[in-house]
mmCIF file of C-alpha atoms in Angstrom:
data_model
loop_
_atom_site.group_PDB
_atom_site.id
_atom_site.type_symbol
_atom_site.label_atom_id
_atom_site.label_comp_id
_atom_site.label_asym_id
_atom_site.label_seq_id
_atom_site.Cartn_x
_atom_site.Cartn_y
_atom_site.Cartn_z
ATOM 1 C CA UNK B 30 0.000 0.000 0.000
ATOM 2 C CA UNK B 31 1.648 3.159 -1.310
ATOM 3 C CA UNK B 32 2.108 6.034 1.082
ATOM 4 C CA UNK B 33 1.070 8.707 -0.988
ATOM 5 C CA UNK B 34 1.902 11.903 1.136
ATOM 6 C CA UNK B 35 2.674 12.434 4.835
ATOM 7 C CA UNK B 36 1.633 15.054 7.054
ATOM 8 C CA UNK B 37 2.715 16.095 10.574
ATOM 9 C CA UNK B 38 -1.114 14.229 12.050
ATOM 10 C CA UNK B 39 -1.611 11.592 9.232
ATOM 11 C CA UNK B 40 -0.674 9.823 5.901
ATOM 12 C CA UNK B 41 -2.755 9.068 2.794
ATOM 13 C CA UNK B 42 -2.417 6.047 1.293
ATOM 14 C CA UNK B 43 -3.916 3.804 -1.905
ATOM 15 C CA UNK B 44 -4.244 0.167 -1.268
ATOM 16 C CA UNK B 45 -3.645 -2.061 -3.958
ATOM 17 C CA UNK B 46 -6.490 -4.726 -5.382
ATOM 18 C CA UNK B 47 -9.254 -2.312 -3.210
ATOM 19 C CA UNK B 48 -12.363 -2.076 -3.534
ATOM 20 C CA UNK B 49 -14.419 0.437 -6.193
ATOM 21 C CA UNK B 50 -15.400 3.712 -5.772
ATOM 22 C CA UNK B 51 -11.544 4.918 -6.243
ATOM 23 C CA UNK B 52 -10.985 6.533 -3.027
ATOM 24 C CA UNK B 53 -7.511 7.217 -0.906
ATOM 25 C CA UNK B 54 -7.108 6.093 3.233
ATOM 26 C CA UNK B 55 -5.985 8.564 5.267
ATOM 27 C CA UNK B 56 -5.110 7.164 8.373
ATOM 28 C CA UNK B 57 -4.601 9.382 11.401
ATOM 29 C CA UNK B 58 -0.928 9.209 14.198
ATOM 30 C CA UNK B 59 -3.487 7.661 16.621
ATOM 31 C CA UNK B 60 -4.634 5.121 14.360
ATOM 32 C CA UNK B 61 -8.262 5.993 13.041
ATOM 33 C CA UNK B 62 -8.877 6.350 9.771
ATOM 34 C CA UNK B 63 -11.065 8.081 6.976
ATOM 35 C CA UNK B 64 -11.737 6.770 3.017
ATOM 36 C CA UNK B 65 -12.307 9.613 1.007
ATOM 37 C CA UNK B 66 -13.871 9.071 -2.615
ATOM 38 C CA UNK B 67 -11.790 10.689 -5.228
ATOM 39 C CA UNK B 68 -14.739 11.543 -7.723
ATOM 40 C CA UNK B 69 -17.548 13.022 -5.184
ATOM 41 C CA UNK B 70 -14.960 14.053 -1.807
ATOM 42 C CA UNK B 71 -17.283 11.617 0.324
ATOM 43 C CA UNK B 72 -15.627 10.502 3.472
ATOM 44 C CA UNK B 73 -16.324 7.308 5.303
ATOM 45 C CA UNK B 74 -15.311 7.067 8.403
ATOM 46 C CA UNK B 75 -15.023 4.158 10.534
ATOM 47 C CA UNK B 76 -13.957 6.287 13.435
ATOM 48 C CA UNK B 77 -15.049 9.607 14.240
ATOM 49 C CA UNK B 78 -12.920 11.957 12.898
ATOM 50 C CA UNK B 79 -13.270 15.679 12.498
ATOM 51 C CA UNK B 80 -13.164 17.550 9.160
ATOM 52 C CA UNK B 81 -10.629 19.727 10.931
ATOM 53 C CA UNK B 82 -8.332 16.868 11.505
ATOM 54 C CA UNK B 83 -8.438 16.340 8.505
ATOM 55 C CA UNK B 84 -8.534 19.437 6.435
ATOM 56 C CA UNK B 85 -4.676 19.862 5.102
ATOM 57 C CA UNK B 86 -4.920 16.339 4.365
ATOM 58 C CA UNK B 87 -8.659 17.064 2.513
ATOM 59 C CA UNK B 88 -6.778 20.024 0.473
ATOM 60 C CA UNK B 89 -4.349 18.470 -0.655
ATOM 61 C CA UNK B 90 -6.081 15.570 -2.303
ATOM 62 C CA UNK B 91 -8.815 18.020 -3.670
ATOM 63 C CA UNK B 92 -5.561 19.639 -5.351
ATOM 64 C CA UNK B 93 -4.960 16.206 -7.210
ATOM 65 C CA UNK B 94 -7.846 14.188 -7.787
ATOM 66 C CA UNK B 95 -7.347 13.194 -11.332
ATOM 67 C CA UNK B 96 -3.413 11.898 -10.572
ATOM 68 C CA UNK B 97 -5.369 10.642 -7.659
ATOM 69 C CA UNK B 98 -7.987 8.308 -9.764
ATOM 70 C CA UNK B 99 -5.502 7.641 -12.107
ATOM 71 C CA UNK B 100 -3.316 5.710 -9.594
ATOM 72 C CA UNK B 101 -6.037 4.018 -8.227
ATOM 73 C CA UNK B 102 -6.569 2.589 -11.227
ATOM 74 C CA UNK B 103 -3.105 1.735 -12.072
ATOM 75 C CA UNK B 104 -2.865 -0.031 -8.503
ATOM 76 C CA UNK B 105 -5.946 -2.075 -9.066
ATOM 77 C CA UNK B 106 -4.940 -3.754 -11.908
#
């Protein structure tokens, strides 16, 4: 699973052979973690986390979406 970018609170990663929408993990120092779908900017979380926590994290993926998908793709293959 590709570390994609690191942060002082988190990292974002893709996972390879994962499951459809295309979507990035970002998973928190303290171990929770958030899926956020590249095409609509949905997160899932299966902790709670807040959008605060998140939000350099949230801006830079917004920046890159496209590369994002892209790589998804390439890692699912």
């Amino acid at each position: 699973m590709p570390t994609l970018h690191r942060l002082p609170n988190c990292k974002i990663e893709i996972r390879t052979r994962d499951h459809l929408p295309p979507h990035v993990h970002v998973l928190l120092n303290d171990g929770r973690e958030v899926l956020v779908h590249l095409e609509d900017g949905k997160l899932v979380m299966r902790q709670r986390v807040r959008r605060l926590e998140i939000a350099e994290a949230l801006d830079w993926i917004a920046a890159r979406v496209p590369e994002l998908i892209e790589r998804f793709k390439e890692l699912q293959r």
